[in-house]
Each structure stands twice: as structure tokens, then as C-alpha cells.
mmCIF file of C-alpha atoms in Angstrom:
data_model
loop_
_atom_site.group_PDB
_atom_site.id
_atom_site.type_symbol
_atom_site.label_atom_id
_atom_site.label_comp_id
_atom_site.label_asym_id
_atom_site.label_seq_id
_atom_site.Cartn_x
_atom_site.Cartn_y
_atom_site.Cartn_z
ATOM 1 C CA MET G 262 84.722 102.590 90.699
ATOM 2 C CA LYS G 263 83.688 101.756 86.873
ATOM 3 C CA THR G 264 82.173 102.080 82.771
ATOM 4 C CA ILE G 265 82.685 100.160 79.551
ATOM 5 C CA LEU G 266 85.057 100.477 76.605
ATOM 6 C CA HIS G 267 84.329 98.060 73.744
ATOM 7 C CA GLY G 268 86.495 97.106 70.742
ATOM 8 C CA ALA G 269 89.384 95.166 72.205
ATOM 9 C CA CYS G 270 87.104 93.880 74.948
ATOM 10 C CA LEU G 271 85.027 91.657 72.669
ATOM 11 C CA ALA G 272 88.146 90.237 71.099
ATOM 12 C CA LEU G 273 89.518 89.306 74.509
ATOM 13 C CA LEU G 274 86.305 87.489 75.442
ATOM 14 C CA VAL G 275 86.601 85.193 72.468
ATOM 15 C CA LEU G 276 90.016 84.111 73.706
ATOM 16 C CA CYS G 277 88.929 83.294 77.266
ATOM 17 C CA ALA G 278 89.136 79.665 78.239
ATOM 18 C CA ALA G 279 86.109 77.877 79.609
ATOM 19 C CA VAL G 280 85.870 77.245 83.348
ATOM 20 C CA PRO G 281 86.284 73.561 84.208
ATOM 21 C CA PRO G 282 83.167 71.787 85.511
ATOM 22 C CA GLY G 283 82.779 70.374 88.962
ATOM 23 C CA TYR G 284 81.732 73.368 91.045
ATOM 24 C CA GLY G 285 78.160 72.227 91.649
ATOM 25 C CA ALA G 286 74.722 72.463 90.108
ATOM 26 C CA ASP G 287 73.802 76.097 90.928
ATOM 27 C CA LYS G 288 72.190 77.818 87.956
ATOM 28 C CA VAL G 289 71.755 81.278 89.512
ATOM 29 C CA LEU G 290 74.175 83.822 90.949
ATOM 30 C CA ASN G 291 72.942 86.920 92.766
ATOM 31 C CA LEU G 292 75.751 89.470 92.414
ATOM 32 C CA TYR G 293 75.746 92.718 94.427
ATOM 33 C CA ILE G 294 78.468 94.993 93.047
ATOM 34 C CA TRP G 295 79.468 98.616 92.499
ATOM 35 C CA SER G 296 77.591 100.192 89.597
ATOM 36 C CA GLU G 297 79.433 100.086 86.250
ATOM 37 C CA TYR G 298 82.021 97.712 87.669
ATOM 38 C CA ILE G 299 81.707 94.592 85.508
ATOM 39 C CA PRO G 300 81.213 94.495 81.726
ATOM 40 C CA GLU G 301 77.951 93.040 80.456
ATOM 41 C CA GLU G 302 80.033 90.985 78.001
ATOM 42 C CA VAL G 303 81.687 89.161 80.881
ATOM 43 C CA LEU G 304 78.351 88.282 82.485
ATOM 44 C CA ALA G 305 76.920 87.102 79.159
ATOM 45 C CA GLU G 306 79.931 84.939 78.362
ATOM 46 C CA PHE G 307 79.959 83.443 81.862
ATOM 47 C CA THR G 308 76.310 82.470 81.474
ATOM 48 C CA LYS G 309 76.947 81.050 78.003
ATOM 49 C CA GLU G 310 79.773 78.841 79.255
ATOM 50 C CA THR G 311 78.290 77.726 82.571
ATOM 51 C CA GLY G 312 74.510 77.995 82.208
ATOM 52 C CA ILE G 313 74.500 80.123 85.377
ATOM 53 C CA LYS G 314 72.289 83.205 85.133
ATOM 54 C CA VAL G 315 73.685 86.293 86.875
ATOM 55 C CA ASN G 316 71.189 88.553 88.595
ATOM 56 C CA ILE G 317 73.018 91.842 89.237
ATOM 57 C CA SER G 318 72.192 94.545 91.771
ATOM 58 C CA THR G 319 74.346 97.594 92.261
ATOM 59 C CA TYR G 320 75.362 100.095 94.939
ATOM 60 C CA ASP G 321 77.256 103.394 94.948
ATOM 61 C CA SER G 322 79.017 103.239 98.292
ATOM 62 C CA ASN G 323 80.433 100.720 100.729
ATOM 63 C CA GLU G 324 78.141 102.128 103.382
ATOM 64 C CA ALA G 325 75.027 101.397 101.305
ATOM 65 C CA MET G 326 76.173 97.844 100.578
ATOM 66 C CA TYR G 327 77.091 97.198 104.208
ATOM 67 C CA ALA G 328 73.789 98.512 105.550
ATOM 68 C CA LYS G 329 71.719 96.433 103.159
ATOM 69 C CA VAL G 330 73.641 93.193 103.693
ATOM 70 C CA LYS G 331 73.464 93.673 107.458
ATOM 71 C CA LEU G 332 69.731 94.454 107.336
ATOM 72 C CA VAL G 333 68.589 91.867 104.799
ATOM 73 C CA GLY G 334 70.967 89.089 105.693
ATOM 74 C CA LYS G 335 70.147 86.920 102.685
ATOM 75 C CA GLY G 336 69.555 87.347 98.959
ATOM 76 C CA TYR G 337 73.097 87.889 97.712
ATOM 77 C CA ASP G 338 75.676 85.254 96.786
ATOM 78 C CA LEU G 339 78.623 87.520 96.011
ATOM 79 C CA ILE G 340 79.486 91.072 97.045
ATOM 80 C CA VAL G 341 82.479 93.354 96.331
ATOM 81 C CA PRO G 342 83.389 95.463 99.362
ATOM 82 C CA SER G 343 86.538 97.573 99.632
ATOM 83 C CA SER G 344 89.310 96.563 102.016
ATOM 84 C CA ASP G 345 88.121 98.520 105.043
ATOM 85 C CA HIS G 346 84.649 97.031 104.809
ATOM 86 C CA VAL G 347 85.995 93.518 104.295
ATOM 87 C CA GLY G 348 87.607 93.838 107.694
ATOM 88 C CA LEU G 349 84.462 95.315 109.263
ATOM 89 C CA MET G 350 82.100 92.692 107.840
ATOM 90 C CA ARG G 351 84.505 89.868 108.724
ATOM 91 C CA ARG G 352 84.650 91.015 112.350
ATOM 92 C CA GLU G 353 80.859 91.287 112.504
ATOM 93 C CA GLY G 354 80.329 87.781 111.146
ATOM 94 C CA LEU G 355 78.586 88.926 107.980
ATOM 95 C CA LEU G 356 80.862 86.944 105.627
ATOM 96 C CA ALA G 357 81.182 83.220 104.947
ATOM 97 C CA GLN G 358 84.646 81.680 104.906
ATOM 98 C CA ILE G 359 86.222 81.125 101.491
ATOM 99 C CA ASP G 360 88.329 78.072 100.685
ATOM 100 C CA THR G 361 90.871 79.440 98.240
ATOM 101 C CA LYS G 362 91.990 75.874 97.465
ATOM 102 C CA LYS G 363 88.775 75.570 95.502
ATOM 103 C CA ILE G 364 89.823 78.514 93.328
ATOM 104 C CA GLY G 365 92.664 77.347 91.087
ATOM 105 C CA ASN G 366 93.351 80.801 89.686
ATOM 106 C CA PHE G 367 93.822 82.316 93.146
ATOM 107 C CA GLN G 368 97.525 81.527 92.760
ATOM 108 C CA LEU G 369 97.688 84.128 89.958
ATOM 109 C CA ILE G 370 97.015 87.038 92.353
ATOM 110 C CA ALA G 371 100.169 89.033 93.037
ATOM 111 C CA PRO G 372 101.426 88.519 96.596
ATOM 112 C CA GLN G 373 101.253 92.223 97.502
ATOM 113 C CA PHE G 374 97.471 91.968 97.318
ATOM 114 C CA THR G 375 97.011 88.843 99.457
ATOM 115 C CA ASN G 376 97.241 88.193 103.186
ATOM 116 C CA GLN G 377 96.409 91.789 104.032
ATOM 117 C CA SER G 378 95.759 92.945 107.608
ATOM 118 C CA PHE G 379 92.016 93.292 106.965
ATOM 119 C CA ASP G 380 91.801 89.596 106.005
ATOM 120 C CA PRO G 381 94.845 87.509 107.017
ATOM 121 C CA GLY G 382 95.179 84.388 104.876
ATOM 122 C CA ASN G 383 92.328 85.528 102.568
ATOM 123 C CA SER G 384 89.881 83.460 104.567
ATOM 124 C CA TYR G 385 86.991 85.737 103.573
ATOM 125 C CA SER G 386 88.002 87.665 100.441
ATOM 126 C CA VAL G 387 89.481 87.280 96.947
ATOM 127 C CA PRO G 388 90.994 90.434 95.343
ATOM 128 C CA TYR G 389 89.079 91.722 92.310
ATOM 129 C CA MET G 390 90.318 95.209 91.383
ATOM 130 C CA TRP G 391 92.527 97.905 92.836
ATOM 131 C CA GLY G 392 93.160 101.572 92.162
ATOM 132 C CA SER G 393 93.535 105.031 93.617
ATOM 133 C CA THR G 394 91.416 108.026 94.556
ATOM 134 C CA ALA G 395 93.133 111.275 93.673
ATOM 135 C CA LEU G 396 92.633 114.751 92.228
ATOM 136 C CA VAL G 397 91.029 115.533 88.900
ATOM 137 C CA LEU G 398 90.942 118.809 86.974
ATOM 138 C CA ASN G 399 89.307 119.870 83.731
ATOM 139 C CA THR G 400 91.962 122.149 82.258
ATOM 140 C CA GLY G 401 89.463 123.266 79.638
ATOM 141 C CA ILE G 402 87.583 125.058 82.419
ATOM 142 C CA MET G 403 90.329 125.955 84.899
ATOM 143 C CA PRO G 404 94.066 126.633 84.326
ATOM 144 C CA GLN G 405 96.332 123.666 85.056
ATOM 145 C CA GLN G 406 97.956 125.414 88.005
ATOM 146 C CA THR G 407 94.578 125.738 89.766
ATOM 147 C CA VAL G 408 94.853 122.284 91.309
ATOM 148 C CA GLN G 409 98.207 120.671 92.028
ATOM 149 C CA LYS G 410 97.694 119.482 95.583
ATOM 150 C CA MET G 411 94.860 118.580 98.003
ATOM 151 C CA ALA G 412 95.014 121.982 99.696
ATOM 152 C CA ASP G 413 94.138 123.682 96.390
ATOM 153 C CA LEU G 414 90.566 122.366 96.644
ATOM 154 C CA TRP G 415 89.878 125.220 99.087
ATOM 155 C CA LYS G 416 90.602 127.889 96.437
ATOM 156 C CA PRO G 417 87.671 130.359 96.156
ATOM 157 C CA GLU G 418 87.511 130.047 92.368
ATOM 158 C CA LEU G 419 86.435 126.412 92.807
ATOM 159 C CA LYS G 420 83.359 127.247 94.904
ATOM 160 C CA GLY G 421 80.404 125.280 93.553
ATOM 161 C CA LYS G 422 82.597 123.470 91.029
ATOM 162 C CA LEU G 423 83.886 120.477 92.992
ATOM 163 C CA ILE G 424 82.971 116.799 92.889
ATOM 164 C CA LEU G 425 83.810 114.434 95.740
ATOM 165 C CA PRO G 426 83.076 110.757 96.342
ATOM 166 C CA ASN G 427 79.937 109.858 98.253
ATOM 167 C CA ASP G 428 82.182 108.124 100.756
ATOM 168 C CA ALA G 429 82.975 108.978 104.359
ATOM 169 C CA ARG G 430 86.515 107.552 104.382
ATOM 170 C CA GLU G 431 87.560 109.200 101.123
ATOM 171 C CA VAL G 432 86.215 112.650 102.038
ATOM 172 C CA MET G 433 87.548 112.570 105.600
ATOM 173 C CA GLY G 434 90.810 111.428 104.021
ATOM 174 C CA ILE G 435 91.140 114.789 102.239
ATOM 175 C CA GLY G 436 91.160 116.663 105.540
ATOM 176 C CA LEU G 437 93.453 114.110 107.168
ATOM 177 C CA LYS G 438 96.026 114.229 104.347
ATOM 178 C CA VAL G 439 96.062 118.029 104.212
ATOM 179 C CA LEU G 440 96.778 118.031 107.951
ATOM 180 C CA GLY G 441 99.558 115.461 107.522
ATOM 181 C CA TYR G 442 97.759 112.512 109.117
ATOM 182 C CA SER G 443 97.184 108.929 107.930
ATOM 183 C CA ILE G 444 94.144 108.160 105.865
ATOM 184 C CA ASN G 445 93.537 105.377 108.415
ATOM 185 C CA GLU G 446 93.662 107.802 111.351
ATOM 186 C CA LYS G 447 92.101 106.611 114.608
ATOM 187 C CA ASP G 448 92.929 109.442 116.981
ATOM 188 C CA PRO G 449 89.609 111.202 117.839
ATOM 189 C CA GLU G 450 91.299 114.584 118.114
ATOM 190 C CA HIS G 451 92.873 114.254 114.657
ATOM 191 C CA LEU G 452 89.507 113.251 113.251
ATOM 192 C CA ARG G 453 87.905 116.295 114.840
ATOM 193 C CA GLN G 454 90.584 118.499 113.288
ATOM 194 C CA ALA G 455 89.955 116.948 109.863
ATOM 195 C CA TYR G 456 86.229 117.600 110.221
ATOM 196 C CA GLU G 457 86.832 121.214 111.148
ATOM 197 C CA LYS G 458 89.202 121.587 108.200
ATOM 198 C CA LEU G 459 86.590 120.174 105.823
ATOM 199 C CA ARG G 460 83.623 122.250 106.998
ATOM 200 C CA PRO G 461 84.538 125.383 104.953
ATOM 201 C CA LEU G 462 85.137 123.176 101.892
ATOM 202 C CA MET G 463 81.575 121.917 101.762
ATOM 203 C CA PRO G 464 80.034 125.013 100.026
ATOM 204 C CA SER G 465 82.437 124.360 97.137
ATOM 205 C CA VAL G 466 81.022 120.871 96.550
ATOM 206 C CA ARG G 467 78.435 120.698 93.813
ATOM 207 C CA VAL G 468 78.133 116.893 93.626
ATOM 208 C CA PHE G 469 78.889 113.892 95.847
ATOM 209 C CA ASP G 470 79.138 110.986 93.428
ATOM 210 C CA SER G 471 80.783 107.576 93.695
ATOM 211 C CA ASP G 472 78.512 106.138 91.038
ATOM 212 C CA SER G 473 79.582 107.810 87.781
ATOM 213 C CA PRO G 474 81.455 111.058 88.503
ATOM 214 C CA LYS G 475 82.877 111.142 84.976
ATOM 215 C CA GLN G 476 79.449 112.322 83.743
ATOM 216 C CA ALA G 477 79.619 115.570 85.708
ATOM 217 C CA LEU G 478 83.233 116.069 84.595
ATOM 218 C CA LEU G 479 82.502 115.455 80.926
ATOM 219 C CA SER G 480 79.398 117.676 80.940
ATOM 220 C CA GLY G 481 81.310 120.559 82.501
ATOM 221 C CA GLU G 482 79.035 120.598 85.524
ATOM 222 C CA VAL G 483 82.143 120.410 87.733
ATOM 223 C CA ALA G 484 85.715 121.508 87.133
ATOM 224 C CA ALA G 485 87.750 119.634 89.721
ATOM 225 C CA GLY G 486 87.612 117.294 92.694
ATOM 226 C CA LEU G 487 88.505 113.860 93.919
ATOM 227 C CA VAL G 488 87.555 110.752 91.914
ATOM 228 C CA TYR G 489 88.462 107.093 91.408
ATOM 229 C CA ASN G 490 91.199 106.600 88.842
ATOM 230 C CA GLY G 491 89.041 104.418 86.581
ATOM 231 C CA GLU G 492 86.484 107.204 86.239
ATOM 232 C CA ALA G 493 89.283 109.647 85.426
ATOM 233 C CA TYR G 494 90.704 107.174 82.874
ATOM 234 C CA ILE G 495 87.401 106.937 81.012
ATOM 235 C CA ALA G 496 86.855 110.732 81.182
ATOM 236 C CA ASN G 497 90.384 111.412 79.945
ATOM 237 C CA ASN G 498 89.882 109.059 76.990
ATOM 238 C CA GLU G 499 86.901 111.191 75.977
ATOM 239 C CA ASN G 500 88.385 114.581 76.818
ATOM 240 C CA LYS G 501 92.171 114.989 77.140
ATOM 241 C CA ALA G 502 91.652 118.253 79.044
ATOM 242 C CA ILE G 503 90.588 116.173 82.063
ATOM 243 C CA ARG G 504 93.750 115.457 84.057
ATOM 244 C CA TYR G 505 94.379 113.069 86.948
ATOM 245 C CA ILE G 506 96.807 114.360 89.577
ATOM 246 C CA TYR G 507 98.573 112.473 92.387
ATOM 247 C CA PRO G 508 98.767 115.026 95.226
ATOM 248 C CA PRO G 509 102.025 115.460 97.165
ATOM 249 C CA GLU G 510 100.169 115.197 100.498
ATOM 250 C CA GLY G 511 99.289 111.591 99.615
ATOM 251 C CA PHE G 512 96.126 109.828 98.526
ATOM 252 C CA SER G 513 94.171 106.640 99.112
ATOM 253 C CA LEU G 514 94.746 103.308 97.454
ATOM 254 C CA TRP G 515 91.953 100.763 97.616
ATOM 255 C CA LEU G 516 91.456 97.081 96.992
ATOM 256 C CA ASP G 517 87.981 95.704 96.162
ATOM 257 C CA SER G 518 87.456 91.994 96.759
ATOM 258 C CA PHE G 519 84.899 89.272 96.140
ATOM 259 C CA CYS G 520 83.217 88.087 99.341
ATOM 260 C CA ILE G 521 80.478 85.570 99.949
ATOM 261 C CA PRO G 522 77.887 86.849 102.458
ATOM 262 C CA ARG G 523 76.944 84.563 105.290
ATOM 263 C CA GLY G 524 73.700 82.829 104.324
ATOM 264 C CA ALA G 525 74.370 82.909 100.576
ATOM 265 C CA GLU G 526 72.239 80.305 98.781
ATOM 266 C CA HIS G 527 74.373 79.740 95.667
ATOM 267 C CA VAL G 528 77.888 79.348 97.055
ATOM 268 C CA GLU G 529 79.139 77.018 94.333
ATOM 269 C CA ALA G 530 78.043 79.481 91.667
ATOM 270 C CA ALA G 531 79.983 82.187 93.514
ATOM 271 C CA TYR G 532 83.124 80.031 93.493
ATOM 272 C CA ARG G 533 82.690 79.357 89.802
ATOM 273 C CA PHE G 534 82.258 83.036 88.990
ATOM 274 C CA ILE G 535 85.373 83.999 90.948
ATOM 275 C CA GLU G 536 87.381 81.321 89.141
ATOM 276 C CA TYR G 537 86.088 82.579 85.781
ATOM 277 C CA VAL G 538 86.935 86.224 86.507
ATOM 278 C CA LEU G 539 90.453 85.342 87.674
ATOM 279 C CA GLN G 540 91.346 83.962 84.249
ATOM 280 C CA PRO G 541 94.012 86.416 83.022
ATOM 281 C CA LYS G 542 92.257 87.269 79.757
ATOM 282 C CA VAL G 543 88.948 87.878 81.513
ATOM 283 C CA SER G 544 90.626 90.005 84.169
ATOM 284 C CA ALA G 545 92.382 91.925 81.400
ATOM 285 C CA LEU G 546 89.078 92.566 79.660
ATOM 286 C CA ILE G 547 87.598 93.909 82.871
ATOM 287 C CA SER G 548 90.615 96.118 83.492
ATOM 288 C CA VAL G 549 90.485 97.555 79.964
ATOM 289 C CA SER G 550 86.748 98.146 80.249
ATOM 290 C CA MET G 551 86.751 99.763 83.667
ATOM 291 C CA GLY G 552 90.082 101.598 83.700
ATOM 292 C CA TYR G 553 91.231 100.070 86.981
ATOM 293 C CA SER G 554 94.210 97.824 87.734
ATOM 294 C CA SER G 555 93.885 94.102 88.276
ATOM 295 C CA PRO G 556 95.679 92.317 91.140
ATOM 296 C CA ASN G 557 96.121 89.358 88.761
ATOM 297 C CA ALA G 558 99.876 89.075 88.066
ATOM 298 C CA LYS G 559 99.283 87.631 84.589
ATOM 299 C CA VAL G 560 97.045 90.422 83.321
ATOM 300 C CA PHE G 561 99.704 92.946 82.324
ATOM 301 C CA GLU G 562 100.820 90.935 79.273
ATOM 302 C CA PHE G 563 97.274 91.038 77.861
ATOM 303 C CA LEU G 564 96.760 94.789 78.199
ATOM 304 C CA PRO G 565 97.087 97.128 75.205
ATOM 305 C CA ALA G 566 100.274 99.215 75.193
ATOM 306 C CA ALA G 567 98.372 102.459 75.677
ATOM 307 C CA MET G 568 96.943 101.184 78.962
ATOM 308 C CA LYS G 569 100.242 99.740 80.206
ATOM 309 C CA GLU G 570 101.832 103.154 79.760
ATOM 310 C CA ASN G 571 98.927 105.178 81.164
ATOM 311 C CA SER G 572 99.874 106.804 84.494
ATOM 312 C CA ILE G 573 96.233 107.044 85.551
ATOM 313 C CA VAL G 574 95.969 103.242 85.616
ATOM 314 C CA ASN G 575 99.602 102.455 86.439
ATOM 315 C CA PRO G 576 101.068 105.304 88.509
ATOM 316 C CA PRO G 577 104.821 105.917 88.339
ATOM 317 C CA VAL G 578 106.775 104.452 91.281
ATOM 318 C CA GLN G 579 107.418 107.876 92.827
ATOM 319 C CA ASP G 580 103.708 108.686 92.766
ATOM 320 C CA ALA G 581 102.538 105.272 93.929
ATOM 321 C CA ALA G 582 104.832 105.607 96.948
ATOM 322 C CA LYS G 583 102.645 108.473 98.185
ATOM 323 C CA GLY G 584 99.551 106.273 98.220
ATOM 324 C CA GLU G 585 98.190 104.604 101.345
ATOM 325 C CA PHE G 586 95.866 101.609 101.302
ATOM 326 C CA LEU G 587 92.575 102.071 103.129
ATOM 327 C CA ASP G 588 92.582 99.672 106.073
ATOM 328 C CA SER G 589 89.734 98.479 108.272
ATOM 329 C CA LEU G 590 88.866 100.428 111.414
ATOM 330 C CA ASP G 591 87.376 99.372 114.712
ATOM 331 C CA GLU G 592 83.649 99.937 115.131
ATOM 332 C CA LYS G 593 84.025 102.874 117.510
ATOM 333 C CA THR G 594 86.342 104.744 115.145
ATOM 334 C CA LEU G 595 84.185 103.953 112.106
ATOM 335 C CA LYS G 596 81.131 105.410 113.877
ATOM 336 C CA LEU G 597 83.114 108.586 114.498
ATOM 337 C CA TYR G 598 83.913 108.875 110.814
ATOM 338 C CA GLU G 599 80.232 108.376 110.002
ATOM 339 C CA GLN G 600 79.099 110.984 112.508
ATOM 340 C CA TYR G 601 81.409 113.583 111.025
ATOM 341 C CA TRP G 602 80.381 112.543 107.500
ATOM 342 C CA VAL G 603 76.706 113.104 108.274
ATOM 343 C CA LYS G 604 77.492 116.531 109.715
ATOM 344 C CA LEU G 605 79.526 117.509 106.638
ATOM 345 C CA LYS G 606 76.770 116.562 104.231
ATOM 346 C CA THR G 607 73.910 118.149 106.195
ATOM 347 C CA LYS G 608 75.457 121.500 107.124
#
């Protein structure tokens, strides 16, 4: 979910207000976040204003982050899981409780992004960024009519030319949506059907990439697929032939949130960083840089007109209505998704 646009970004940083003192004496923050998901300018300015050095580590999938946090236990002060993994990690006791009263800017988050089923009351998470995962097509390589819906990914002319996320939920979601099921499906028989539907699609996949799929799109290595909207936004800015398409079968919406792992050593630094990022002008800078939407209700007024009007970042109401937020799943169901995912990638 991620990459950096400059220009207006630097100007926005200059305008950002300093974070008030009083959060503690921590001088280090160990941040574990999606790759290309926070501008270097934001980290540098945060350190300049607070004296807190940010050590950043990155991951390319929720599964990789979850496995490492569960295995290591300590070493990270702030992580950024997606909604389904917030619920999973909360249930497994991997997260520390968050007191949102200590985060003054929490009140700026739009109500539709708070008190979600995966974390009632936001006791363990603070929304950071949201977006969609939908179809992409390079019309410079393939005609526009080649891909208009999810089912078009099975077309023979796309064999060896597809890119999909390196993500079990997103890929299984393709099969589920084509079959008319929820992206949060729990019925084992429906999951089996989705797996069987996806098996013949696998030879068409050239790359699984949740890290920086725009690179394969811009290089022409792939012609179509399923990507995060921020990646499509950046790619489209560089090559207008790259189109982002909201499929009629539906698509996934996701919400990534800040969480503090249980056992974090620099909790006060984590609180201070969250408060800093939730400043509207900082959140606007991040949104402009990454091409994703901010849950901060005050951000929209600080965005450039071109981004406000961009359907990749802000989908029209009729398209957004087709989206479905990824929700958390019980452990048994999640294991079933993972089992099918391993089979899809190894056969």
C-alpha cells in the first residue's frame, strides 16, 4: 500500500504544527510498517520537532508482519496491520491497549472509520489510511475492453501478464467475488469453490507483489491485475494508459491502523507519533505522497484539487457502494484461507 510524490509535500510539512510536549522521555521509536507507506519527510520532521529517532522496518504482507510479531514478541513499538489482522492480533493478545484519550487528534477521525467490529471502541487501534484493491489495466498494452470485470482476468490473452497482491485474503477474494460471495466468506464449501475457481488462473500470474506493484506495471512486465489504489494512483500519474477499474462484482476496501504491540518498550513515543501523524496537514501530506485516502475528516480541505477529484483515490458513490471492508476472521477460517493460499502459490 505506498511511494512518494514531492513538490507540494515539502510545502505541507513546513505548515505542520509542532506536537505539544508531555508524552514522556522516549527518544527512540521502532516502527514496523508496510514498505513505501510513510514519507521520509514526515519521519525527519517528527524527529526534528520531538528529538525522537525513528527506526523503521518494513514488510510486504500482513501475514509476514503477523508471523514476525508473534515469533519475536518484542522489538517494535508501533505496527500498522490491516483491519482483519487487527482483529486477529487483538484476540490473540498480541496488542497493547490504547488510551485514545491520550491522543487529542483522535477526535478528527471520521466516525465511519471508528468503532469497527474488528476493534470495538478502538481499544487497540487508531486508523491511519484506507483504500481499495481493484482492477488495473495498461491500455497501452491491451485494449480497454480486455478488462472490465473480475471475471475478465481469466481471459487467455492475459496468460503470463497478470499481477496480484501477495496476500491470501485479496487473492481468495477474487474467486469469492466472481462466485458472488462475500470477501469475508466463512463457509468452508464456498472457500473450496473459490480455490477451485482460482486454480486455472494461476498460470496467468507473472508476479505476486504487495510491495511495489507499480514497478511491474510501469515497466510493461505485466498488463493487468489487481492492485492497491495508491499504487495505481502513482502509476497513473506516470503513465495515463494505466487505468484503475472498480469491478461490478465488488472489491475489497481496507483500513490500516496504528497498533502498539504487547511488550513495546517505547509506548510514549508511539503515542506521540500517532498524535503527530493525525495532524490534518501531516495526514494530508501522507495522503498526497502515498495516493491513499486518510480517515482524518479534516484532511480533504488540504488536498490539491487534482487529488480531490481523482476517482482512484476518492471513488464515486456508486462505485464505493460495491466495496466491502475486509473484516477479521476466526482462527479456524483464517487457517483455511492460508491453506488454500499456499496451494495456489505452489501448484
